[in-house]
Amino acid sequence: MIAGKPNSGEGAERMRRTELGRGASILTAGAVTMLLLTGCVAADANNADAPVWDGTTLVSVPGLPDEALEVMNQPQFASGRWSISVEDLDTGETLIDLDGGKLAEPGSFVKTYSAGAAWVKWGPDHTVTTPVKQSGEVTAGTLDGDLVLVGQGDLTMGGRTKDDGTVSFTNLDHNDANPLPGATLTTEDPLTGLDELAAQVKASGITTVNGDVVIDDRLFQGTLAKQPITPIVINQNLLDILITPGEEGQPATAALTPSVGAWTLDLQVETVGAGEEAEIEAPKVSADAPNTIVVTGTITADADPVLRVFEFDDPSTFARTAFIEALERAGVTVTADPLKTNPKASLPDWAAVEALPSVAELESLSLEEEVTYVMKVSYNRGAQTLICRLAVEAGKTNCDKQGMGVAQEIWAEAGLDTTQTSLVDGSGLEGNYITPQNAVDIQALMAARPDAERWRDTMPILGVDGSLADVQKDSQAAGKVYAKTGTLVGGDSFNGRLRLGTKTLGGVMQTEGGRNLAFTIIVNQGFYDGMPGVFEANDNVGQVAAIIQQAY
């Protein structure tokens, strides 16, 4: 995910070299000379010599082909800093070390730490179960009491499950629709899970709820970028607005999904001529009607439909309304007002709710599929929700203050030297720092697991899918590099340009010569005139990875 100012993020951590048993061999002087002349790398390349600089230009980095230096020495990176670590997973050799032991800001690569901690703790087949509890008695189909849907932090609630049981995602997710062009929607119904729960309620014998419907969202409390992280998640807590142009000079049209009764759309988007400048603002709540979403702007007559999203700040109330409507669709009458605020204050204590009988249950996707979604599209709130679920497992409820400490304990127990990182959240916003070597150490730990290939496959694949779908598509390295991205973007108001805070790529690759490598590439600070340059930076980092993949 790319973020402006509130940013988004990505990250990683570090393990002791002695614990990994790294080898140390030195290139001969002749081999070094050949390397500098040709930009090629010997199969056993490993050199402890320091990189060579000429002012701000990198002249040579032991083990790194000169072709990569041409990418890294471009003018937009002149005042920035590159750092790279590459290790052979089979031998433990350090092949490239450019400031690999120094802290750098990784952006959303941090999700490797949060999602990885969940993976280490629970394994890829772990699931969570969201129950609907019944209070009161049922007589002749009428429940004289409440239905309580107890949120468990299910990231998709059945709304992204394909027919084969895997997660559905697009390469540019709807979470990024407002800051980035080209986001698209999956075809699955985001209300599927609620419909399944409602059908089970009906099948249990309940046809009327003569009480209330309540969402119990007390499992944990958290925030990210001033937005709530809650244990109930419907459509990633977003409303999708797909805007289609009309004829020039005519209003555009739009579809609001999921369609939930509380919300209406006030579309103020005009169609302008093909080729004209056009911009659609991020949706906002009407000043006069709190459940009306206002979208303003222009769209060109020849444009494809444009996606915008509205992020609601009370997910539990939205989920309550959506669940009541699902119950009605299933043939269950609810006497309570479907549009009122979620009445969670009426709930008994947590233990009392847990003791109530369940009338419906929804099993989540496997952790493997949840992590795939988080990693492929860089889903910020999803990564932070995993941190919250880890906190709950450890008997804690305050994600913001306690969750990252739980993740640290998991990684430390696994053998990672966590002192080589400084992390403040699980998604990768500003303020997180890692060493590239620590990120490589995580991949070494994961590569030693019996489920290593399943972990590898959760990451974006160079030139194939996720945030790397359009990176180095025509390279010989396409399909052979599995890596998490990281991006932070800010503004330079003084000079009227964009500042690339970080662009990160880290994961594993199978090289042209058949070697299995773990790598991390980070560039901090670069400058661009506009967003196209930021996308170019994504390709630049991918190009460096592709060069390394081909060289070894």
PDB file of C-alpha atoms in Angstrom, residues 40-213:
ATOM      1  CA  CYS A  40      29.253 -10.155 -13.398  1.00  0.00           C
ATOM      2  CA  VAL A  41      29.286 -12.190 -10.200  1.00  0.00           C
ATOM      3  CA  ALA A  42      31.168 -15.372  -9.483  1.00  0.00           C
ATOM      4  CA  ALA A  43      29.021 -18.268  -8.300  1.00  0.00           C
ATOM      5  CA  ASP A  44      30.625 -18.191  -4.835  1.00  0.00           C
ATOM      6  CA  ALA A  45      30.877 -14.392  -4.584  1.00  0.00           C
ATOM      7  CA  ASN A  46      31.348 -13.138  -1.010  1.00  0.00           C
ATOM      8  CA  ASN A  47      33.567 -10.142  -0.263  1.00  0.00           C
ATOM      9  CA  ALA A  48      34.109  -8.331   3.019  1.00  0.00           C
ATOM     10  CA  ASP A  49      35.566  -5.229   1.326  1.00  0.00           C
ATOM     11  CA  ALA A  50      33.615  -2.028   1.761  1.00  0.00           C
ATOM     12  CA  PRO A  51      31.593  -0.388  -1.014  1.00  0.00           C
ATOM     13  CA  VAL A  52      33.456   2.283  -2.983  1.00  0.00           C
ATOM     14  CA  TRP A  53      31.985   5.788  -3.315  1.00  0.00           C
ATOM     15  CA  ASP A  54      32.822   8.770  -5.505  1.00  0.00           C
ATOM     16  CA  GLY A  55      30.996  11.590  -3.790  1.00  0.00           C
ATOM     17  CA  THR A  56      27.343  10.545  -3.820  1.00  0.00           C
ATOM     18  CA  THR A  57      27.913   7.938  -6.538  1.00  0.00           C
ATOM     19  CA  LEU A  58      28.395   4.268  -5.726  1.00  0.00           C
ATOM     20  CA  VAL A  59      31.363   3.036  -7.771  1.00  0.00           C
ATOM     21  CA  SER A  60      31.300  -0.577  -6.625  1.00  0.00           C
ATOM     22  CA  VAL A  61      29.649  -2.863  -4.101  1.00  0.00           C
ATOM     23  CA  PRO A  62      31.230  -6.295  -3.618  1.00  0.00           C
ATOM     24  CA  GLY A  63      28.946  -8.935  -5.091  1.00  0.00           C
ATOM     25  CA  LEU A  64      26.592  -6.443  -6.734  1.00  0.00           C
ATOM     26  CA  PRO A  65      26.662  -6.206 -10.554  1.00  0.00           C
ATOM     27  CA  ASP A  66      27.542  -2.828 -12.056  1.00  0.00           C
ATOM     28  CA  GLU A  67      24.247  -2.926 -13.934  1.00  0.00           C
ATOM     29  CA  ALA A  68      22.468  -2.514 -10.604  1.00  0.00           C
ATOM     30  CA  LEU A  69      24.629   0.492  -9.729  1.00  0.00           C
ATOM     31  CA  GLU A  70      23.395   2.242 -12.868  1.00  0.00           C
ATOM     32  CA  VAL A  71      19.854   1.975 -11.503  1.00  0.00           C
ATOM     33  CA  MET A  72      20.820   3.064  -7.999  1.00  0.00           C
ATOM     34  CA  ASN A  73      22.889   6.068  -9.126  1.00  0.00           C
ATOM     35  CA  GLN A  74      20.023   7.788 -10.944  1.00  0.00           C
ATOM     36  CA  PRO A  75      19.581  11.507 -10.102  1.00  0.00           C
ATOM     37  CA  GLN A  76      16.354  11.044  -8.128  1.00  0.00           C
ATOM     38  CA  PHE A  77      18.275   8.988  -5.554  1.00  0.00           C
ATOM     39  CA  ALA A  78      21.317  11.289  -5.320  1.00  0.00           C
ATOM     40  CA  SER A  79      20.510  12.481  -1.795  1.00  0.00           C
ATOM     41  CA  GLY A  80      19.043   9.181  -0.651  1.00  0.00           C
ATOM     42  CA  ARG A  81      20.531   5.971   0.706  1.00  0.00           C
ATOM     43  CA  TRP A  82      20.439   2.426  -0.616  1.00  0.00           C
ATOM     44  CA  SER A  83      20.942  -0.585   1.632  1.00  0.00           C
ATOM     45  CA  ILE A  84      21.029  -4.213   0.501  1.00  0.00           C
ATOM     46  CA  SER A  85      21.522  -7.602   2.112  1.00  0.00           C
ATOM     47  CA  VAL A  86      21.632 -10.860   0.156  1.00  0.00           C
ATOM     48  CA  GLU A  87      22.306 -14.315   1.603  1.00  0.00           C
ATOM     49  CA  ASP A  88      22.469 -17.826   0.188  1.00  0.00           C
ATOM     50  CA  LEU A  89      19.838 -19.800   2.097  1.00  0.00           C
ATOM     51  CA  ASP A  90      21.562 -23.124   1.479  1.00  0.00           C
ATOM     52  CA  THR A  91      25.095 -22.180   2.526  1.00  0.00           C
ATOM     53  CA  GLY A  92      24.585 -19.170   4.800  1.00  0.00           C
ATOM     54  CA  GLU A  93      27.025 -17.075   2.732  1.00  0.00           C
ATOM     55  CA  THR A  94      26.508 -13.318   2.751  1.00  0.00           C
ATOM     56  CA  LEU A  95      26.726 -12.393  -0.919  1.00  0.00           C
ATOM     57  CA  ILE A  96      25.995  -8.660  -0.807  1.00  0.00           C
ATOM     58  CA  ASP A  97      26.205  -6.309   2.169  1.00  0.00           C
ATOM     59  CA  LEU A  98      25.563  -2.632   1.522  1.00  0.00           C
ATOM     60  CA  ASP A  99      24.817  -1.074   4.917  1.00  0.00           C
ATOM     61  CA  GLY A 100      22.991  -4.282   5.758  1.00  0.00           C
ATOM     62  CA  GLY A 101      23.474  -3.763   9.472  1.00  0.00           C
ATOM     63  CA  LYS A 102      22.221  -0.168   9.573  1.00  0.00           C
ATOM     64  CA  LEU A 103      18.643   0.849  10.297  1.00  0.00           C
ATOM     65  CA  ALA A 104      16.451   1.944   7.410  1.00  0.00           C
ATOM     66  CA  GLU A 105      12.764   2.768   7.120  1.00  0.00           C
ATOM     67  CA  PRO A 106      10.981  -0.128   5.386  1.00  0.00           C
ATOM     68  CA  GLY A 107       7.339   0.972   4.985  1.00  0.00           C
ATOM     69  CA  SER A 108       4.859  -1.867   4.520  1.00  0.00           C
ATOM     70  CA  PHE A 109       7.569  -4.500   4.528  1.00  0.00           C
ATOM     71  CA  VAL A 110       6.828  -4.469   8.274  1.00  0.00           C
ATOM     72  CA  LYS A 111       3.927  -6.783   7.437  1.00  0.00           C
ATOM     73  CA  THR A 112       6.554  -9.510   7.139  1.00  0.00           C
ATOM     74  CA  TYR A 113       7.017  -9.111  10.902  1.00  0.00           C
ATOM     75  CA  SER A 114       3.338  -8.985  11.865  1.00  0.00           C
ATOM     76  CA  ALA A 115       2.005 -11.627   9.476  1.00  0.00           C
ATOM     77  CA  GLY A 116       5.117 -13.717  10.039  1.00  0.00           C
ATOM     78  CA  ALA A 117       4.628 -13.637  13.809  1.00  0.00           C
ATOM     79  CA  ALA A 118       1.074 -14.931  13.375  1.00  0.00           C
ATOM     80  CA  TRP A 119       2.382 -17.648  11.058  1.00  0.00           C
ATOM     81  CA  VAL A 120       5.061 -18.725  13.547  1.00  0.00           C
ATOM     82  CA  LYS A 121       2.556 -18.695  16.420  1.00  0.00           C
ATOM     83  CA  TRP A 122      -0.353 -20.542  14.807  1.00  0.00           C
ATOM     84  CA  GLY A 123       0.749 -22.068  11.523  1.00  0.00           C
ATOM     85  CA  PRO A 124      -0.890 -21.627   8.113  1.00  0.00           C
ATOM     86  CA  ASP A 125      -3.959 -23.807   8.776  1.00  0.00           C
ATOM     87  CA  HIS A 126      -5.188 -21.818  11.786  1.00  0.00           C
ATOM     88  CA  THR A 127      -8.699 -20.334  11.617  1.00  0.00           C
ATOM     89  CA  VAL A 128     -10.949 -18.253  13.851  1.00  0.00           C
ATOM     90  CA  THR A 129     -14.660 -18.860  14.378  1.00  0.00           C
ATOM     91  CA  THR A 130     -17.176 -16.017  14.660  1.00  0.00           C
ATOM     92  CA  PRO A 131     -20.250 -17.082  16.667  1.00  0.00           C
ATOM     93  CA  VAL A 132     -23.766 -15.701  16.965  1.00  0.00           C
ATOM     94  CA  LYS A 133     -24.978 -16.147  20.540  1.00  0.00           C
ATOM     95  CA  GLN A 134     -28.565 -16.375  21.745  1.00  0.00           C
ATOM     96  CA  SER A 135     -29.826 -14.844  24.978  1.00  0.00           C
ATOM     97  CA  GLY A 136     -33.350 -15.685  26.112  1.00  0.00           C
ATOM     98  CA  GLU A 137     -35.711 -18.485  25.161  1.00  0.00           C
ATOM     99  CA  VAL A 138     -37.283 -19.465  21.843  1.00  0.00           C
ATOM    100  CA  THR A 139     -41.012 -20.180  21.817  1.00  0.00           C
ATOM    101  CA  ALA A 140     -42.791 -21.167  18.600  1.00  0.00           C
ATOM    102  CA  GLY A 141     -39.947 -19.640  16.572  1.00  0.00           C
ATOM    103  CA  THR A 142     -39.836 -16.351  18.507  1.00  0.00           C
ATOM    104  CA  LEU A 143     -36.688 -15.459  20.426  1.00  0.00           C
ATOM    105  CA  ASP A 144     -37.561 -13.362  23.466  1.00  0.00           C
ATOM    106  CA  GLY A 145     -34.057 -12.053  23.821  1.00  0.00           C
ATOM    107  CA  ASP A 146     -31.085 -10.893  21.784  1.00  0.00           C
ATOM    108  CA  LEU A 147     -28.802 -12.211  19.094  1.00  0.00           C
ATOM    109  CA  VAL A 148     -25.159 -11.313  19.760  1.00  0.00           C
ATOM    110  CA  LEU A 149     -22.607 -11.532  16.948  1.00  0.00           C
ATOM    111  CA  VAL A 150     -19.213 -11.785  18.646  1.00  0.00           C
ATOM    112  CA  GLY A 151     -16.422 -10.356  16.497  1.00  0.00           C
ATOM    113  CA  GLN A 152     -13.219 -12.426  16.396  1.00  0.00           C
ATOM    114  CA  GLY A 153     -11.043 -10.436  13.989  1.00  0.00           C
ATOM    115  CA  ASP A 154     -11.928 -12.431  10.848  1.00  0.00           C
ATOM    116  CA  LEU A 155     -10.323 -10.328   8.093  1.00  0.00           C
ATOM    117  CA  THR A 156     -12.830 -11.147   5.347  1.00  0.00           C
ATOM    118  CA  MET A 157     -15.975 -12.600   6.997  1.00  0.00           C
ATOM    119  CA  GLY A 158     -16.636 -14.797   3.975  1.00  0.00           C
ATOM    120  CA  GLY A 159     -16.636 -11.846   1.595  1.00  0.00           C
ATOM    121  CA  ARG A 160     -13.524 -12.842  -0.382  1.00  0.00           C
ATOM    122  CA  THR A 161     -13.775 -16.626  -0.493  1.00  0.00           C
ATOM    123  CA  LYS A 162     -13.518 -18.146  -3.956  1.00  0.00           C
ATOM    124  CA  ASP A 163     -15.225 -21.401  -4.903  1.00  0.00           C
ATOM    125  CA  ASP A 164     -12.004 -23.315  -4.263  1.00  0.00           C
ATOM    126  CA  GLY A 165     -11.702 -21.918  -0.743  1.00  0.00           C
ATOM    127  CA  THR A 166      -8.823 -19.545  -1.472  1.00  0.00           C
ATOM    128  CA  VAL A 167      -8.854 -15.794  -0.996  1.00  0.00           C
ATOM    129  CA  SER A 168      -9.870 -13.476  -3.822  1.00  0.00           C
ATOM    130  CA  PHE A 169      -7.834 -10.318  -4.387  1.00  0.00           C
ATOM    131  CA  THR A 170      -7.058  -7.828  -7.114  1.00  0.00           C
ATOM    132  CA  ASN A 171      -3.569  -6.540  -7.768  1.00  0.00           C
ATOM    133  CA  LEU A 172      -4.563  -3.025  -6.693  1.00  0.00           C
ATOM    134  CA  ASP A 173      -6.967  -3.408  -3.789  1.00  0.00           C
ATOM    135  CA  HIS A 174      -9.947  -1.216  -2.964  1.00  0.00           C
ATOM    136  CA  ASN A 175      -8.172  -0.129   0.242  1.00  0.00           C
ATOM    137  CA  ASP A 176      -5.915   1.966  -2.037  1.00  0.00           C
ATOM    138  CA  ALA A 177      -8.656   3.305  -4.309  1.00  0.00           C
ATOM    139  CA  ASN A 178      -8.602   6.898  -3.053  1.00  0.00           C
ATOM    140  CA  PRO A 179      -4.872   7.691  -3.316  1.00  0.00           C
ATOM    141  CA  LEU A 180      -4.058   5.508  -6.343  1.00  0.00           C
ATOM    142  CA  PRO A 181      -5.597   5.126  -9.802  1.00  0.00           C
ATOM    143  CA  GLY A 182      -6.655   1.746 -11.112  1.00  0.00           C
ATOM    144  CA  ALA A 183      -8.004  -0.039  -8.031  1.00  0.00           C
ATOM    145  CA  THR A 184     -10.599  -2.700  -8.829  1.00  0.00           C
ATOM    146  CA  LEU A 185     -13.113  -4.872  -6.968  1.00  0.00           C
ATOM    147  CA  THR A 186     -13.357  -8.616  -6.562  1.00  0.00           C
ATOM    148  CA  THR A 187     -16.523 -10.327  -7.799  1.00  0.00           C
ATOM    149  CA  GLU A 188     -17.460 -11.945  -4.480  1.00  0.00           C
ATOM    150  CA  ASP A 189     -20.339 -10.592  -2.362  1.00  0.00           C
ATOM    151  CA  PRO A 190     -18.879  -8.897   0.745  1.00  0.00           C
ATOM    152  CA  LEU A 191     -22.021  -9.804   2.725  1.00  0.00           C
ATOM    153  CA  THR A 192     -21.677 -13.560   2.114  1.00  0.00           C
ATOM    154  CA  GLY A 193     -20.566 -14.347   5.657  1.00  0.00           C
ATOM    155  CA  LEU A 194     -23.448 -12.442   7.222  1.00  0.00           C
ATOM    156  CA  ASP A 195     -25.873 -14.234   4.906  1.00  0.00           C
ATOM    157  CA  GLU A 196     -24.432 -17.590   5.976  1.00  0.00           C
ATOM    158  CA  LEU A 197     -24.825 -16.710   9.653  1.00  0.00           C
ATOM    159  CA  ALA A 198     -28.379 -15.492   9.078  1.00  0.00           C
ATOM    160  CA  ALA A 199     -29.297 -18.722   7.288  1.00  0.00           C
ATOM    161  CA  GLN A 200     -27.981 -20.725  10.243  1.00  0.00           C
ATOM    162  CA  VAL A 201     -30.048 -18.631  12.656  1.00  0.00           C
ATOM    163  CA  LYS A 202     -33.149 -19.431  10.619  1.00  0.00           C
ATOM    164  CA  ALA A 203     -32.211 -23.113  10.478  1.00  0.00           C
ATOM    165  CA  SER A 204     -31.904 -23.176  14.278  1.00  0.00           C
ATOM    166  CA  GLY A 205     -35.641 -22.517  14.486  1.00  0.00           C
ATOM    167  CA  ILE A 206     -35.651 -18.766  15.081  1.00  0.00           C
ATOM    168  CA  THR A 207     -38.057 -16.884  12.807  1.00  0.00           C
ATOM    169  CA  THR A 208     -38.542 -13.737  14.907  1.00  0.00           C
ATOM    170  CA  VAL A 209     -36.165 -11.834  17.177  1.00  0.00           C
ATOM    171  CA  ASN A 210     -38.274 -10.045  19.770  1.00  0.00           C
ATOM    172  CA  GLY A 211     -35.296  -8.335  21.278  1.00  0.00           C
ATOM    173  CA  ASP A 212     -32.188  -6.762  19.797  1.00  0.00           C
ATOM    174  CA  VAL A 213     -29.249  -7.607  17.574  1.00  0.00           C
TER     175      VAL A 213
END
